Amino acid sequence: MAYVDYKTVLQIDNSVTSALEGINRMTRALMDSLGPEWRLKLPSIPLVPVSAQKRWNSLPSENHKEMAKSKSKATTATKNRVPSAGDVEKAKVLKEEGNELVKKGNHKKAIEKYSESLLCSNLESATYSNRALCYLVLKQYTEAVKDCTEALKLDGKNVKAFYRRAQAHKALKDYKSSFADISNLLQIEPRNGPAQKLRQEVKQNLH
C-alpha cells in the first residue's frame, strides 16, 4: 500500500523527491519479500485525472496569497504535529545534506537545509545544534542561542548545544549565562578541553 501511495503522489507531481526515494525503497523491500513476481501481487494503482495533476501551477495570482497564508499556518501546525516515518526519513536526508554543506564551508546554504529538515521533523536535537553552529559562524548569535535552547529541550545532554550556546552568550557579552552553560557541559564531560579553555576565558570577563 505504501508503494501504491507513492505511485499516486508521483502521478500528481512527479518532482516530489521523497516519493521517488520511497518508490525505490519499497521496490527493494517488495523484491526482497515477494521475489521477481512482486508487481503481480500489487493492488491496483488509482488513476489520477489530468485536472488534478500539478493543478496548483495554474492558480490565479490572488490564490497564491491565500496559499502563502495557509503555508505559514501549516508551518505553525508543523510544530505541533507528530512527524510520519516518511517525514523523519526526509528530515534525515536533508540534515545530512546540511552537514555536507558545512564541511564545504557553505553555512548559509546549510542553514536552509537544516531549516527544511526541521519543517519535516523538529524532534532531532542535533539538527538544531548543527544549525546553531552555522549561526555562530555567521555571527547571528541570538539565533544560535535559540537553536541551542531548542536542542537542549530535546536532549538535555547535548554537549555541542551547551558549548555553542556558551560561545554565543560570550559573544553577546552575557558571561554569566555562558559560564552556567560551560559548567553544565563539564558536569557531563569533565575532561572536555575546549570547554575548559572557554571557561577560563569567560572567568576572566566575570571579574
PDB file of N, CA and C in Angstrom, residues 31-82:
ATOM      1  N   MET A  31      10.818  -6.638  -3.631  1.00  0.00           N
ATOM      2  CA  MET A  31      11.595  -7.679  -4.329  1.00  0.00           C
ATOM      3  C   MET A  31      12.180  -8.669  -3.331  1.00  0.00           C
ATOM      4  N   ASP A  32      12.639  -8.115  -2.191  1.00  0.00           N
ATOM      5  CA  ASP A  32      13.220  -8.990  -1.157  1.00  0.00           C
ATOM      6  C   ASP A  32      12.174  -9.926  -0.561  1.00  0.00           C
ATOM      7  N   SER A  33      10.952  -9.388  -0.316  1.00  0.00           N
ATOM      8  CA  SER A  33       9.950 -10.209   0.380  1.00  0.00           C
ATOM      9  C   SER A  33       9.096 -11.063  -0.565  1.00  0.00           C
ATOM     10  N   LEU A  34       8.819 -10.553  -1.789  1.00  0.00           N
ATOM     11  CA  LEU A  34       7.898 -11.269  -2.689  1.00  0.00           C
ATOM     12  C   LEU A  34       8.588 -11.877  -3.915  1.00  0.00           C
ATOM     13  N   GLY A  35       9.858 -11.537  -4.150  1.00  0.00           N
ATOM     14  CA  GLY A  35      10.588 -12.087  -5.292  1.00  0.00           C
ATOM     15  C   GLY A  35      10.284 -11.336  -6.587  1.00  0.00           C
ATOM     16  N   PRO A  36      10.795 -11.837  -7.742  1.00  0.00           N
ATOM     17  CA  PRO A  36      10.671 -11.122  -9.023  1.00  0.00           C
ATOM     18  C   PRO A  36       9.233 -10.902  -9.497  1.00  0.00           C
ATOM     19  N   GLU A  37       8.285 -11.679  -8.970  1.00  0.00           N
ATOM     20  CA  GLU A  37       6.882 -11.548  -9.400  1.00  0.00           C
ATOM     21  C   GLU A  37       6.095 -10.537  -8.562  1.00  0.00           C
ATOM     22  N   TRP A  38       6.807  -9.686  -7.808  1.00  0.00           N
ATOM     23  CA  TRP A  38       6.146  -8.807  -6.838  1.00  0.00           C
ATOM     24  C   TRP A  38       5.101  -7.897  -7.461  1.00  0.00           C
ATOM     25  N   ARG A  39       5.329  -7.430  -8.704  1.00  0.00           N
ATOM     26  CA  ARG A  39       4.380  -6.492  -9.329  1.00  0.00           C
ATOM     27  C   ARG A  39       2.986  -7.100  -9.505  1.00  0.00           C
ATOM     28  N   LEU A  40       2.949  -8.431  -9.740  1.00  0.00           N
ATOM     29  CA  LEU A  40       1.661  -9.117  -9.961  1.00  0.00           C
ATOM     30  C   LEU A  40       0.820  -9.149  -8.685  1.00  0.00           C
ATOM     31  N   LYS A  41       1.490  -8.998  -7.546  1.00  0.00           N
ATOM     32  CA  LYS A  41       0.773  -9.107  -6.266  1.00  0.00           C
ATOM     33  C   LYS A  41       0.333  -7.743  -5.715  1.00  0.00           C
ATOM     34  N   LEU A  42       0.597  -6.671  -6.483  1.00  0.00           N
ATOM     35  CA  LEU A  42       0.236  -5.326  -6.012  1.00  0.00           C
ATOM     36  C   LEU A  42      -1.250  -5.051  -6.180  1.00  0.00           C
ATOM     37  N   PRO A  43      -1.849  -4.263  -5.267  1.00  0.00           N
ATOM     38  CA  PRO A  43      -3.224  -3.790  -5.511  1.00  0.00           C
ATOM     39  C   PRO A  43      -3.187  -2.778  -6.668  1.00  0.00           C
ATOM     40  N   SER A  44      -4.329  -2.520  -7.293  1.00  0.00           N
ATOM     41  CA  SER A  44      -4.321  -1.610  -8.449  1.00  0.00           C
ATOM     42  C   SER A  44      -4.016  -0.175  -8.005  1.00  0.00           C
ATOM     43  N   ILE A  45      -3.292   0.538  -8.874  1.00  0.00           N
ATOM     44  CA  ILE A  45      -2.904   1.918  -8.586  1.00  0.00           C
ATOM     45  C   ILE A  45      -3.972   2.842  -9.167  1.00  0.00           C
ATOM     46  N   PRO A  46      -4.612   3.688  -8.326  1.00  0.00           N
ATOM     47  CA  PRO A  46      -5.672   4.555  -8.837  1.00  0.00           C
ATOM     48  C   PRO A  46      -5.137   5.549  -9.870  1.00  0.00           C
ATOM     49  N   LEU A  47      -5.938   5.810 -10.899  1.00  0.00           N
ATOM     50  CA  LEU A  47      -5.532   6.749 -11.938  1.00  0.00           C
ATOM     51  C   LEU A  47      -5.955   8.155 -11.537  1.00  0.00           C
ATOM     52  N   VAL A  48      -4.990   9.056 -11.479  1.00  0.00           N
ATOM     53  CA  VAL A  48      -5.282  10.441 -11.089  1.00  0.00           C
ATOM     54  C   VAL A  48      -5.659  11.229 -12.341  1.00  0.00           C
ATOM     55  N   PRO A  49      -6.842  11.883 -12.355  1.00  0.00           N
ATOM     56  CA  PRO A  49      -7.236  12.641 -13.555  1.00  0.00           C
ATOM     57  C   PRO A  49      -6.264  13.778 -13.847  1.00  0.00           C
ATOM     58  N   VAL A  50      -6.084  14.079 -15.128  1.00  0.00           N
ATOM     59  CA  VAL A  50      -5.133  15.116 -15.556  1.00  0.00           C
ATOM     60  C   VAL A  50      -5.424  16.448 -14.871  1.00  0.00           C
ATOM     61  N   SER A  51      -6.702  16.740 -14.627  1.00  0.00           N
ATOM     62  CA  SER A  51      -7.070  18.018 -14.000  1.00  0.00           C
ATOM     63  C   SER A  51      -6.464  18.171 -12.611  1.00  0.00           C
ATOM     64  N   ALA A  52      -6.179  17.052 -11.957  1.00  0.00           N
ATOM     65  CA  ALA A  52      -5.621  17.106 -10.595  1.00  0.00           C
ATOM     66  C   ALA A  52      -4.095  17.124 -10.600  1.00  0.00           C
ATOM     67  N   GLN A  53      -3.509  16.873 -11.763  1.00  0.00           N
ATOM     68  CA  GLN A  53      -2.059  16.803 -11.826  1.00  0.00           C
ATOM     69  C   GLN A  53      -1.447  18.196 -11.872  1.00  0.00           C
ATOM     70  N   LYS A  54      -0.594  18.496 -10.909  1.00  0.00           N
ATOM     71  CA  LYS A  54       0.109  19.786 -10.846  1.00  0.00           C
ATOM     72  C   LYS A  54      -0.850  20.969 -10.955  1.00  0.00           C
ATOM     73  N   ARG A  55      -2.049  20.817 -10.427  1.00  0.00           N
ATOM     74  CA  ARG A  55      -3.065  21.848 -10.650  1.00  0.00           C
ATOM     75  C   ARG A  55      -2.724  23.187 -10.018  1.00  0.00           C
ATOM     76  N   TRP A  56      -1.838  23.169  -8.997  1.00  0.00           N
ATOM     77  CA  TRP A  56      -1.533  24.441  -8.334  1.00  0.00           C
ATOM     78  C   TRP A  56      -0.696  25.376  -9.212  1.00  0.00           C
ATOM     79  N   ASN A  57      -0.116  24.853 -10.299  1.00  0.00           N
ATOM     80  CA  ASN A  57       0.680  25.716 -11.185  1.00  0.00           C
ATOM     81  C   ASN A  57      -0.181  26.732 -11.920  1.00  0.00           C
ATOM     82  N   SER A  58      -1.447  26.384 -12.152  1.00  0.00           N
ATOM     83  CA  SER A  58      -2.306  27.261 -12.948  1.00  0.00           C
ATOM     84  C   SER A  58      -3.210  28.146 -12.083  1.00  0.00           C
ATOM     85  N   LEU A  59      -2.926  28.190 -10.774  1.00  0.00           N
ATOM     86  CA  LEU A  59      -3.764  29.015  -9.893  1.00  0.00           C
ATOM     87  C   LEU A  59      -3.595  30.495 -10.215  1.00  0.00           C
ATOM     88  N   PRO A  60      -4.678  31.273 -10.233  1.00  0.00           N
ATOM     89  CA  PRO A  60      -4.532  32.721 -10.429  1.00  0.00           C
ATOM     90  C   PRO A  60      -3.773  33.356  -9.256  1.00  0.00           C
ATOM     91  N   SER A  61      -3.183  34.527  -9.510  1.00  0.00           N
ATOM     92  CA  SER A  61      -2.256  35.113  -8.530  1.00  0.00           C
ATOM     93  C   SER A  61      -2.883  35.374  -7.157  1.00  0.00           C
ATOM     94  N   GLU A  62      -4.191  35.744  -7.117  1.00  0.00           N
ATOM     95  CA  GLU A  62      -4.785  36.019  -5.794  1.00  0.00           C
ATOM     96  C   GLU A  62      -4.815  34.772  -4.924  1.00  0.00           C
ATOM     97  N   ASN A  63      -4.905  33.606  -5.586  1.00  0.00           N
ATOM     98  CA  ASN A  63      -4.900  32.360  -4.809  1.00  0.00           C
ATOM     99  C   ASN A  63      -3.529  32.087  -4.189  1.00  0.00           C
ATOM    100  N   HIS A  64      -2.502  32.612  -4.831  1.00  0.00           N
ATOM    101  CA  HIS A  64      -1.149  32.404  -4.303  1.00  0.00           C
ATOM    102  C   HIS A  64      -1.004  33.062  -2.937  1.00  0.00           C
ATOM    103  N   LYS A  65      -1.670  34.229  -2.790  1.00  0.00           N
ATOM    104  CA  LYS A  65      -1.617  34.911  -1.496  1.00  0.00           C
ATOM    105  C   LYS A  65      -2.268  34.053  -0.416  1.00  0.00           C
ATOM    106  N   GLU A  66      -3.420  33.475  -0.791  1.00  0.00           N
ATOM    107  CA  GLU A  66      -4.119  32.597   0.163  1.00  0.00           C
ATOM    108  C   GLU A  66      -3.237  31.408   0.529  1.00  0.00           C
ATOM    109  N   MET A  67      -2.566  30.887  -0.505  1.00  0.00           N
ATOM    110  CA  MET A  67      -1.697  29.721  -0.268  1.00  0.00           C
ATOM    111  C   MET A  67      -0.535  30.103   0.649  1.00  0.00           C
ATOM    112  N   ALA A  68      -0.006  31.307   0.464  1.00  0.00           N
ATOM    113  CA  ALA A  68       1.091  31.771   1.329  1.00  0.00           C
ATOM    114  C   ALA A  68       0.629  31.855   2.772  1.00  0.00           C
ATOM    115  N   LYS A  69      -0.626  32.354   2.949  1.00  0.00           N
ATOM    116  CA  LYS A  69      -1.191  32.443   4.311  1.00  0.00           C
ATOM    117  C   LYS A  69      -1.304  31.052   4.931  1.00  0.00           C
ATOM    118  N   SER A  70      -1.891  30.139   4.137  1.00  0.00           N
ATOM    119  CA  SER A  70      -2.117  28.794   4.680  1.00  0.00           C
ATOM    120  C   SER A  70      -0.786  28.090   4.910  1.00  0.00           C
ATOM    121  N   LYS A  71       0.229  28.473   4.114  1.00  0.00           N
ATOM    122  CA  LYS A  71       1.545  27.866   4.292  1.00  0.00           C
ATOM    123  C   LYS A  71       2.140  28.268   5.639  1.00  0.00           C
ATOM    124  N   SER A  72       1.965  29.554   6.004  1.00  0.00           N
ATOM    125  CA  SER A  72       2.504  29.988   7.298  1.00  0.00           C
ATOM    126  C   SER A  72       1.739  29.320   8.440  1.00  0.00           C
ATOM    127  N   LYS A  73       0.421  29.096   8.223  1.00  0.00           N
ATOM    128  CA  LYS A  73      -0.353  28.361   9.238  1.00  0.00           C
ATOM    129  C   LYS A  73       0.174  26.932   9.344  1.00  0.00           C
ATOM    130  N   ALA A  74       0.489  26.365   8.175  1.00  0.00           N
ATOM    131  CA  ALA A  74       0.995  24.989   8.151  1.00  0.00           C
ATOM    132  C   ALA A  74       2.315  24.886   8.902  1.00  0.00           C
ATOM    133  N   THR A  75       3.144  25.935   8.782  1.00  0.00           N
ATOM    134  CA  THR A  75       4.432  25.943   9.498  1.00  0.00           C
ATOM    135  C   THR A  75       4.200  25.882  11.001  1.00  0.00           C
ATOM    136  N   THR A  76       3.211  26.645  11.474  1.00  0.00           N
ATOM    137  CA  THR A  76       2.872  26.622  12.906  1.00  0.00           C
ATOM    138  C   THR A  76       2.357  25.238  13.298  1.00  0.00           C
ATOM    139  N   ALA A  77       1.524  24.682  12.414  1.00  0.00           N
ATOM    140  CA  ALA A  77       0.954  23.360  12.706  1.00  0.00           C
ATOM    141  C   ALA A  77       2.045  22.295  12.761  1.00  0.00           C
ATOM    142  N   THR A  78       3.110  22.478  11.933  1.00  0.00           N
ATOM    143  CA  THR A  78       4.204  21.505  11.907  1.00  0.00           C
ATOM    144  C   THR A  78       4.796  21.316  13.293  1.00  0.00           C
ATOM    145  N   LYS A  79       4.877  22.412  14.050  1.00  0.00           N
ATOM    146  CA  LYS A  79       5.483  22.347  15.380  1.00  0.00           C
ATOM    147  C   LYS A  79       4.700  21.419  16.297  1.00  0.00           C
ATOM    148  N   ASN A  80       3.379  21.322  16.044  1.00  0.00           N
ATOM    149  CA  ASN A  80       2.529  20.563  16.967  1.00  0.00           C
ATOM    150  C   ASN A  80       2.216  19.143  16.489  1.00  0.00           C
ATOM    151  N   ARG A  81       2.508  18.860  15.221  1.00  0.00           N
ATOM    152  CA  ARG A  81       2.108  17.536  14.737  1.00  0.00           C
ATOM    153  C   ARG A  81       3.228  16.509  14.927  1.00  0.00           C
ATOM    154  N   VAL A  82       2.839  15.243  14.973  1.00  0.00           N
ATOM    155  CA  VAL A  82       3.818  14.166  15.100  1.00  0.00           C
ATOM    156  C   VAL A  82       4.259  13.783  13.689  1.00  0.00           C
TER     157      VAL A  82
END
